[in-house]
Tab-separated table of C-alpha atoms and ligand atoms in Angstrom:
chain	number	residue	atom	x	y	z
A	1	MET	CA	8.006	26.122	-20.695
A	2	PRO	CA	9.214	27.622	-17.411
A	3	THR	CA	7.906	30.996	-16.265
A	4	ILE	CA	10.728	32.765	-14.424
A	5	LEU	CA	10.258	35.816	-12.203
A	6	ALA	CA	13.568	37.652	-11.851
A	7	ILE	CA	14.741	40.342	-9.438
A	8	GLU	CA	17.758	42.664	-9.788
A	9	SER	CA	18.884	44.965	-6.958
A	10	SER	CA	22.694	45.000	-7.084
A	11	CYS	CA	23.242	48.756	-7.211
A	12	ASP	CA	20.765	51.617	-7.609
A	13	GLU	CA	18.115	50.146	-9.910
A	14	THR	CA	15.276	48.036	-8.540
A	15	SER	CA	14.050	45.824	-11.357
A	16	ALA	CA	11.783	42.826	-11.944
A	17	SER	CA	11.114	40.806	-15.084
A	18	VAL	CA	8.991	37.891	-16.227
A	19	CYS	CA	10.389	35.473	-18.795
A	20	VAL	CA	8.329	32.658	-20.336
A	21	ASP	CA	10.278	29.991	-22.204
A	22	GLY	CA	13.170	32.351	-22.946
A	23	LYS	CA	10.977	35.301	-24.023
A	24	ILE	CA	11.043	38.435	-21.883
A	25	LEU	CA	7.442	39.574	-21.315
A	26	SER	CA	8.229	42.445	-18.962
A	27	ASN	CA	11.265	44.313	-17.683
A	28	TYR	CA	10.250	46.919	-15.135
A	29	ILE	CA	12.987	49.230	-13.788
A	30	ALA	CA	12.708	51.811	-10.975
A	31	ASN	CA	15.645	54.247	-11.042
A	32	GLN	CA	16.819	55.980	-7.884
A	33	THR	CA	17.281	59.705	-8.389
A	34	ILE	CA	18.223	60.388	-4.746
A	35	HIS	CA	21.943	59.811	-5.469
A	36	GLU	CA	22.334	62.630	-8.024
A	37	GLN	CA	22.844	65.299	-5.345
A	38	TYR	CA	25.701	63.280	-3.781
A	39	GLY	CA	27.744	62.735	-6.965
A	40	GLY	CA	27.617	58.940	-6.631
A	41	VAL	CA	25.572	56.064	-5.240
A	42	VAL	CA	25.135	56.219	-1.439
A	43	PRO	CA	24.815	52.536	-0.377
A	44	GLU	CA	22.591	53.142	2.663
A	45	LEU	CA	20.147	55.249	0.626
A	46	ALA	CA	20.163	52.652	-2.173
A	47	SER	CA	19.141	49.852	0.234
A	48	ARG	CA	16.312	51.949	1.637
A	49	ALA	CA	15.045	52.836	-1.837
A	50	HIS	CA	15.111	49.138	-2.840
A	51	MET	CA	12.941	48.383	0.212
A	52	GLN	CA	10.400	50.969	-0.939
A	53	HIS	CA	10.426	49.892	-4.595
A	54	ILE	CA	10.604	46.122	-4.521
A	55	VAL	CA	6.929	45.226	-3.954
A	56	PRO	CA	5.460	47.700	-6.502
A	57	VAL	CA	8.190	46.821	-9.043
A	58	VAL	CA	7.496	43.068	-8.821
A	59	ASP	CA	3.739	43.772	-9.044
A	60	ALA	CA	4.248	45.933	-12.142
A	61	ALA	CA	6.424	43.289	-13.849
A	62	LEU	CA	3.792	40.581	-13.210
A	63	LYS	CA	0.921	42.819	-14.393
A	64	THR	CA	2.706	43.911	-17.577
A	65	ALA	CA	3.412	40.248	-18.384
A	66	GLY	CA	-0.206	39.302	-17.636
A	67	CYS	CA	1.115	36.737	-15.176
A	68	GLU	CA	-0.209	35.616	-11.771
A	69	LEU	CA	2.213	34.758	-8.972
A	70	SER	CA	0.665	31.278	-8.926
A	71	SER	CA	1.916	30.567	-12.466
A	72	VAL	CA	5.576	31.393	-11.663
A	73	ASP	CA	7.754	28.254	-11.865
A	74	GLY	CA	11.039	29.644	-10.520
A	75	ILE	CA	12.512	32.774	-8.945
A	76	ALA	CA	15.841	34.142	-10.152
A	77	PHE	CA	17.730	36.888	-8.333
A	78	THR	CA	21.088	38.675	-8.439
A	79	GLN	CA	23.288	37.024	-5.832
A	80	SER	CA	26.520	38.953	-6.554
A	81	PRO	CA	28.499	41.112	-7.146
A	82	GLY	CA	27.204	44.486	-5.969
A	83	LEU	CA	26.478	46.611	-2.906
A	84	ILE	CA	25.741	44.160	-0.129
A	85	GLY	CA	22.851	46.143	1.393
A	86	SER	CA	21.211	46.402	-2.028
A	87	LEU	CA	21.762	42.729	-2.891
A	88	LEU	CA	20.291	41.651	0.438
A	89	VAL	CA	16.957	43.337	-0.300
A	90	GLY	CA	16.472	41.483	-3.601
A	91	SER	CA	17.866	38.164	-2.391
A	92	GLN	CA	15.822	38.064	0.814
A	93	PHE	CA	12.708	39.023	-1.138
A	94	ALA	CA	13.377	36.259	-3.687
A	95	LYS	CA	14.012	33.673	-0.972
A	96	SER	CA	10.840	34.614	0.914
A	97	LEU	CA	8.799	34.382	-2.264
A	98	ALA	CA	10.323	31.013	-3.201
A	99	LEU	CA	9.554	29.694	0.267
A	100	ALA	CA	5.970	31.024	0.236
A	101	LEU	CA	5.252	29.680	-3.270
A	102	ASN	CA	7.303	26.511	-2.780
A	103	LYS	CA	9.170	27.142	-6.054
A	104	PRO	CA	12.858	26.723	-6.886
A	105	LEU	CA	15.391	29.526	-6.497
A	106	ILE	CA	18.018	30.431	-9.097
A	107	ALA	CA	21.040	32.506	-8.001
A	108	VAL	CA	22.506	34.662	-10.782
A	109	HIS	CA	25.917	36.311	-11.175
A	110	HIS	CA	25.263	39.901	-12.280
A	111	MET	CA	28.238	40.039	-14.693
A	112	GLN	CA	27.291	36.772	-16.389
A	113	ALA	CA	23.783	38.172	-16.795
A	114	HIS	CA	25.154	41.307	-18.532
A	115	VAL	CA	26.822	38.962	-21.079
A	116	LEU	CA	23.655	36.882	-21.602
A	117	ALA	CA	21.585	40.023	-22.285
A	118	ASN	CA	22.824	39.335	-25.814
A	119	LEU	CA	20.614	36.214	-25.915
A	120	ILE	CA	17.365	38.114	-25.271
A	121	ASP	CA	16.508	39.361	-28.773
A	122	ASP	CA	17.168	38.066	-32.292
A	123	PRO	CA	19.578	37.890	-34.018
A	124	LYS	CA	21.585	36.088	-31.341
A	125	PRO	CA	25.331	35.349	-31.366
A	126	SER	CA	26.503	31.748	-31.927
A	127	PHE	CA	28.723	29.992	-29.394
A	128	PRO	CA	31.503	30.550	-28.638
A	129	PHE	CA	31.219	34.332	-28.640
A	130	LEU	CA	33.287	37.114	-27.118
A	131	CYS	CA	31.709	39.826	-24.993
A	132	LEU	CA	33.151	43.162	-23.913
A	133	THR	CA	31.223	44.053	-20.757
A	134	VAL	CA	31.575	47.715	-19.835
A	135	SER	CA	29.707	49.006	-16.809
A	136	GLY	CA	30.097	51.399	-13.894
A	137	GLY	CA	31.867	48.792	-11.800
A	138	HIS	CA	33.425	46.359	-14.296
A	139	THR	CA	35.304	46.121	-17.575
A	140	GLN	CA	35.763	42.574	-18.803
A	141	ILE	CA	36.383	40.544	-21.932
A	142	VAL	CA	34.563	37.235	-21.617
A	143	VAL	CA	34.625	34.078	-23.747
A	144	CYS	CA	31.153	32.563	-23.633
A	145	GLU	CA	31.193	28.858	-24.575
A	146	SER	CA	27.582	28.270	-23.505
A	147	PRO	CA	25.035	30.102	-21.318
A	148	VAL	CA	26.440	28.319	-18.267
A	149	ASN	CA	30.112	28.233	-19.235
A	150	MET	CA	32.037	31.493	-19.546
A	151	LYS	CA	35.494	32.700	-18.703
A	152	VAL	CA	36.992	36.161	-18.111
A	153	ILE	CA	40.098	36.569	-20.303
A	154	GLY	CA	40.756	40.254	-19.632
A	155	GLU	CA	39.651	42.842	-17.081
A	156	THR	CA	40.513	46.196	-15.609
A	157	ILE	CA	43.286	46.357	-13.057
A	158	ASP	CA	41.918	49.603	-11.559
A	159	ASP	CA	38.923	51.745	-12.627
A	160	ALA	CA	36.090	50.480	-14.830
A	161	ALA	CA	35.276	52.159	-18.165
A	162	GLY	CA	32.083	53.642	-16.661
A	163	GLU	CA	34.140	55.073	-13.797
A	164	ALA	CA	36.526	56.630	-16.317
A	165	PHE	CA	33.525	58.382	-17.887
A	166	ASP	CA	31.942	59.338	-14.563
A	167	LYS	CA	35.168	60.530	-12.888
A	168	SER	CA	36.165	62.578	-15.958
A	169	ALA	CA	32.678	64.091	-15.963
A	170	LYS	CA	33.032	64.971	-12.284
A	171	LEU	CA	36.297	66.808	-13.041
A	172	LEU	CA	34.335	68.735	-15.668
A	173	ALA	CA	31.756	69.592	-12.964
A	174	LEU	CA	29.036	67.567	-14.728
A	175	PRO	CA	26.409	65.841	-12.527
A	176	TYR	CA	26.457	62.088	-11.722
A	177	PRO	CA	26.317	59.814	-13.648
A	178	GLY	CA	28.364	61.784	-16.144
A	179	GLY	CA	28.835	59.093	-18.822
A	180	PRO	CA	25.673	59.944	-20.793
A	181	LEU	CA	26.532	63.680	-20.614
A	182	ILE	CA	30.058	63.167	-21.972
A	183	ASP	CA	28.408	61.173	-24.776
A	184	LYS	CA	25.979	64.031	-25.463
A	185	TYR	CA	28.592	66.832	-25.557
A	186	ALA	CA	31.063	64.637	-27.484
A	187	GLN	CA	28.655	64.497	-30.409
A	188	GLU	CA	29.320	68.192	-31.124
A	189	GLY	CA	33.065	68.013	-30.486
A	190	ASP	CA	36.358	67.387	-32.277
A	191	ALA	CA	37.792	64.107	-30.904
A	192	ASN	CA	41.263	64.820	-32.310
A	193	ARG	CA	41.673	68.226	-30.669
A	194	PHE	CA	43.207	67.005	-27.362
A	195	LYS	CA	45.431	63.970	-26.808
A	196	PHE	CA	45.155	61.681	-23.796
A	197	PRO	CA	47.594	58.788	-23.301
A	198	GLU	CA	46.833	55.122	-24.012
A	199	PRO	CA	48.189	52.984	-21.145
A	200	ARG	CA	50.630	50.193	-21.954
A	201	ILE	CA	49.167	47.200	-20.134
A	202	GLU	CA	50.235	43.642	-20.942
A	203	GLY	CA	47.820	41.092	-22.375
A	204	LEU	CA	44.078	41.674	-22.436
A	205	ASN	CA	43.772	43.692	-19.219
A	206	PHE	CA	42.735	47.337	-19.055
A	207	SER	CA	43.724	50.333	-16.957
A	208	PHE	CA	41.847	53.632	-16.724
A	209	SER	CA	43.305	55.336	-13.659
A	210	GLY	CA	46.107	56.975	-15.698
A	211	LEU	CA	43.540	58.575	-17.990
A	212	LYS	CA	41.700	60.050	-15.007
A	213	THR	CA	44.941	61.565	-13.656
A	214	SER	CA	45.814	62.867	-17.100
A	215	VAL	CA	42.408	64.594	-17.380
A	216	LEU	CA	42.908	66.077	-13.899
A	217	TYR	CA	46.293	67.649	-14.794
A	218	PHE	CA	45.044	68.698	-18.225
A	219	LEU	CA	42.233	70.700	-16.624
A	220	GLN	CA	44.440	72.081	-13.838
A	221	ASN	CA	46.738	73.374	-16.593
A	222	ALA	CA	43.732	74.736	-18.560
A	223	GLY	CA	44.642	72.528	-21.510
A	224	THR	CA	48.321	73.462	-21.849
A	225	SER	CA	49.651	70.094	-20.614
A	226	ASN	CA	48.580	66.648	-19.349
A	227	LEU	CA	51.491	66.523	-16.926
A	228	PHE	CA	51.839	67.741	-13.380
A	229	LYS	CA	53.659	71.062	-13.761
A	230	GLU	CA	53.298	73.449	-10.866
A	231	GLU	CA	54.412	76.454	-12.895
A	232	PHE	CA	51.670	75.875	-15.483
A	233	MET	CA	48.805	75.494	-13.020
A	234	ALA	CA	45.896	77.677	-14.074
A	235	THR	CA	43.753	79.606	-11.611
A	236	GLU	CA	40.323	78.151	-10.795
A	237	GLU	CA	38.747	80.842	-12.946
A	238	GLU	CA	40.990	80.123	-15.959
A	239	LYS	CA	40.177	76.430	-15.575
A	240	GLN	CA	36.410	77.085	-15.532
A	241	VAL	CA	36.634	79.357	-18.595
A	242	PHE	CA	38.706	76.731	-20.448
A	243	ILE	CA	36.138	74.013	-19.655
A	244	ARG	CA	33.234	76.244	-20.641
A	245	ASP	CA	34.775	77.243	-23.980
A	246	ASN	CA	36.011	73.750	-24.936
A	247	LEU	CA	33.559	71.338	-23.315
A	248	ALA	CA	32.507	69.511	-26.492
A	249	ASP	CA	36.084	68.983	-27.718
A	250	ILE	CA	37.268	67.851	-24.266
A	251	CYS	CA	34.386	65.346	-23.995
A	252	ALA	CA	34.940	64.045	-27.540
A	253	SER	CA	38.692	63.610	-26.922
A	254	ILE	CA	38.206	61.786	-23.579
A	255	GLN	CA	35.512	59.570	-25.088
A	256	GLN	CA	37.650	58.710	-28.076
A	257	ARG	CA	40.516	57.614	-25.823
A	258	ILE	CA	38.240	55.427	-23.650
A	259	VAL	CA	36.786	53.850	-26.816
A	260	THR	CA	40.207	53.149	-28.358
A	261	ILE	CA	41.509	51.620	-25.107
A	262	LEU	CA	38.476	49.288	-25.074
A	263	LEU	CA	38.423	48.351	-28.746
A	264	ASN	CA	42.177	47.824	-29.151
A	265	LYS	CA	42.014	45.131	-26.458
A	266	LEU	CA	38.837	43.638	-27.905
A	267	LYS	CA	40.512	43.355	-31.300
A	268	LYS	CA	43.511	41.684	-29.678
A	269	ALA	CA	41.168	39.206	-27.938
A	270	ALA	CA	39.404	38.433	-31.233
A	271	MET	CA	42.718	37.797	-32.964
A	272	GLU	CA	44.055	35.603	-30.147
A	273	THR	CA	40.899	33.477	-29.830
A	274	GLY	CA	39.862	33.470	-33.503
A	275	ILE	CA	36.266	34.147	-32.399
A	276	THR	CA	34.221	36.291	-34.798
A	277	ASP	CA	30.814	36.597	-33.047
A	278	ILE	CA	31.423	39.575	-30.784
A	279	CYS	CA	29.079	41.331	-28.344
A	280	LEU	CA	28.953	44.417	-26.167
A	281	ALA	CA	27.182	44.548	-22.802
A	282	GLY	CA	26.780	46.818	-19.759
A	283	GLY	CA	25.729	50.424	-19.259
A	284	VAL	CA	28.626	51.946	-21.216
A	285	SER	CA	27.544	50.055	-24.350
A	286	ALA	CA	24.861	52.763	-24.588
A	287	ASN	CA	27.693	55.152	-25.570
A	288	SER	CA	27.171	56.320	-29.141
A	289	GLY	CA	30.914	56.686	-29.876
A	290	LEU	CA	31.610	53.138	-28.675
A	291	ARG	CA	28.671	51.668	-30.623
A	292	LYS	CA	29.747	53.372	-33.844
A	293	ALA	CA	33.423	52.427	-33.532
A	294	PHE	CA	32.514	48.853	-32.498
A	295	SER	CA	30.272	48.355	-35.545
A	296	ALA	CA	32.903	49.868	-37.853
A	297	MET	CA	35.622	47.618	-36.389
A	298	GLY	CA	33.292	44.624	-36.845
A	299	GLN	CA	32.688	45.422	-40.509
A	300	LYS	CA	36.386	45.899	-41.164
A	301	ASN	CA	37.313	42.581	-39.540
A	302	ASN	CA	34.331	40.520	-40.745
A	303	TRP	CA	32.955	40.040	-37.258
A	304	LYS	CA	29.274	39.512	-36.545
A	305	THR	CA	28.554	42.195	-33.928
A	306	PHE	CA	25.747	42.326	-31.353
A	307	ILE	CA	24.596	44.977	-28.860
A	308	PRO	CA	21.579	44.399	-26.582
A	309	ALA	CA	18.617	46.793	-26.751
A	310	PHE	CA	19.217	49.827	-24.523
A	311	GLN	CA	16.881	48.620	-21.742
A	312	TYR	CA	19.005	45.442	-21.447
A	313	CYS	CA	22.374	47.285	-21.406
A	314	THR	CA	22.037	49.173	-18.118
A	315	ASP	CA	21.114	47.225	-14.972
A	316	ASN	CA	17.847	45.360	-15.503
A	317	ALA	CA	16.063	42.197	-14.407
A	318	GLY	CA	15.482	41.029	-18.001
A	319	MET	CA	19.103	39.869	-18.146
A	320	ILE	CA	18.674	38.100	-14.773
A	321	ALA	CA	15.549	36.401	-16.139
A	322	ILE	CA	17.230	35.128	-19.328
A	323	THR	CA	20.178	33.839	-17.259
A	324	GLY	CA	17.697	32.225	-14.864
A	325	TYR	CA	16.005	30.537	-17.818
A	326	TYR	CA	19.268	28.980	-19.056
A	327	LYS	CA	20.244	27.935	-15.528
A	328	TRP	CA	16.799	26.327	-15.221
A	329	LEU	CA	17.425	24.354	-18.421
A	330	ALA	CA	20.819	23.276	-17.024
A	331	GLY	CA	19.229	22.285	-13.684
A	332	GLN	CA	21.313	24.803	-11.729
A	333	PHE	CA	19.190	25.695	-8.702
A	334	ALA	CA	20.142	27.237	-5.346
A	335	ASP	CA	18.982	26.040	-1.960
A	336	MET	CA	17.584	28.174	0.849
A	337	SER	CA	21.001	28.587	2.465
A	338	VAL	CA	22.173	30.775	-0.458
A	339	THR	CA	23.250	34.291	0.549
A	340	ALA	CA	24.097	37.478	-1.307
A	341	THR	CA	27.799	38.341	-1.545
A	342	ALA	CA	29.400	41.645	-2.525
A	343	ARG	CA	32.171	39.887	-4.483
A	344	ALA	CA	32.128	36.472	-6.109
A	345	GLU	CA	34.118	34.093	-8.234
A	346	TRP	CA	32.750	33.059	-11.610
B	401	KG4	O1	25.771	48.579	-16.263
B	401	KG4	P1	25.409	49.825	-15.543
B	401	KG4	O2	24.017	50.360	-15.693
B	401	KG4	O3	25.631	49.659	-14.009
B	401	KG4	C1	26.632	48.928	-13.445
B	401	KG4	O4	26.461	47.672	-13.294
B	401	KG4	O5	27.667	49.551	-13.118
B	401	KG4	O6	26.467	50.935	-15.991
B	401	KG4	C2	26.423	52.247	-15.485
B	401	KG4	C3	27.544	53.038	-16.144
B	401	KG4	C4	27.765	54.416	-15.531
B	401	KG4	O7	29.145	54.580	-15.297
B	401	KG4	C5	27.273	55.376	-16.625
B	401	KG4	O8	27.931	56.616	-16.632
B	401	KG4	C6	27.605	54.580	-17.865
B	401	KG4	O9	27.255	53.249	-17.534
B	401	KG4	N1	26.871	55.031	-19.049
B	401	KG4	C7	27.449	55.662	-20.098
B	401	KG4	C8	26.414	55.957	-21.013
B	401	KG4	N2	25.236	55.508	-20.487
B	401	KG4	C9	25.534	54.929	-19.277
B	401	KG4	N3	28.730	55.968	-20.328
B	401	KG4	C10	29.009	56.592	-21.479
B	401	KG4	N4	28.085	56.926	-22.400
B	401	KG4	C11	26.786	56.635	-22.222
B	401	KG4	N5	25.878	56.960	-23.129
B	402	ZN	ZN1	25.562	46.105	-14.074
């Protein structure tokens, strides 16, 4: 019955969670609003904010779980990937705590944890399952054979799905992070009004940079073309008026294209592997268009589909805690020489 205290600090959320025997008792998340005014996460400011948040966040997670530090059996933390300055805050804190309490350390891969967020609540997928992980930094299709054995079978060769949302939103002059706003406006819009191209990428990999360029030219031409045509370039004023008058339809059309790019590859992966338990994970799985289309595709193809609760989709320590629990069961501990790394192999 291990009690795991978990810490997540890979990007701009400081989070702590307590998990007892595979049940998440608390999942406390402090968001950093400082980045909004800069249109993206500023690494230096993120590290500083983690330093301010980490002690109160860990305290809050322990209190909510009704747990004393003395009853913690192991400390899990996000080792990689992420912003190095952010990762260092959480990893050094976890190592210090493990040393002070004389408890084992468990190093967790952030992307594996996103996948295992699907094992937090019931009903849970059976092994092997497929997971489409869609976040601000990654887009991956993963085959999960067991909690400690997974393999990436497809991933983006350029931008992540979340970046496609956020960069499109930026072109529409929406504040960062723009994904949730595109989702909101898309709900009122006609997704078939404007056409954006689907890239032709071999195998199970994704590409989103062409879509971003297409949106850029589309707006520069005030909707008359997706191509770079100097003679059709609209004035800044015409562009702003076009965006203002068509925002919902533009958002719905961009969202629909991102969703079809994602789900066409996921369907291909399901057909190639023959796996029918299929999960979503990552911040973009909060997108209402993706959730709806994913469930509909699941019904049509007789898949069992799973999406974690919203609080376990975006960055959170609950997913680090559940991964830590399974690594504990598998006896996978880290020693004190472990260090955070910005990039890492699986
Ligand atoms: O997993 P996550 O919280 O952080 C990373 O590990 O990157 O994902 C953040 C991403 C951002 O790009 C954000 O715009 C996107 O998830 N996102 C959404 C929605 N909610 C969050 N994108 C589209 N629709 C949403 N509702
Ligand atoms: Zn993440």
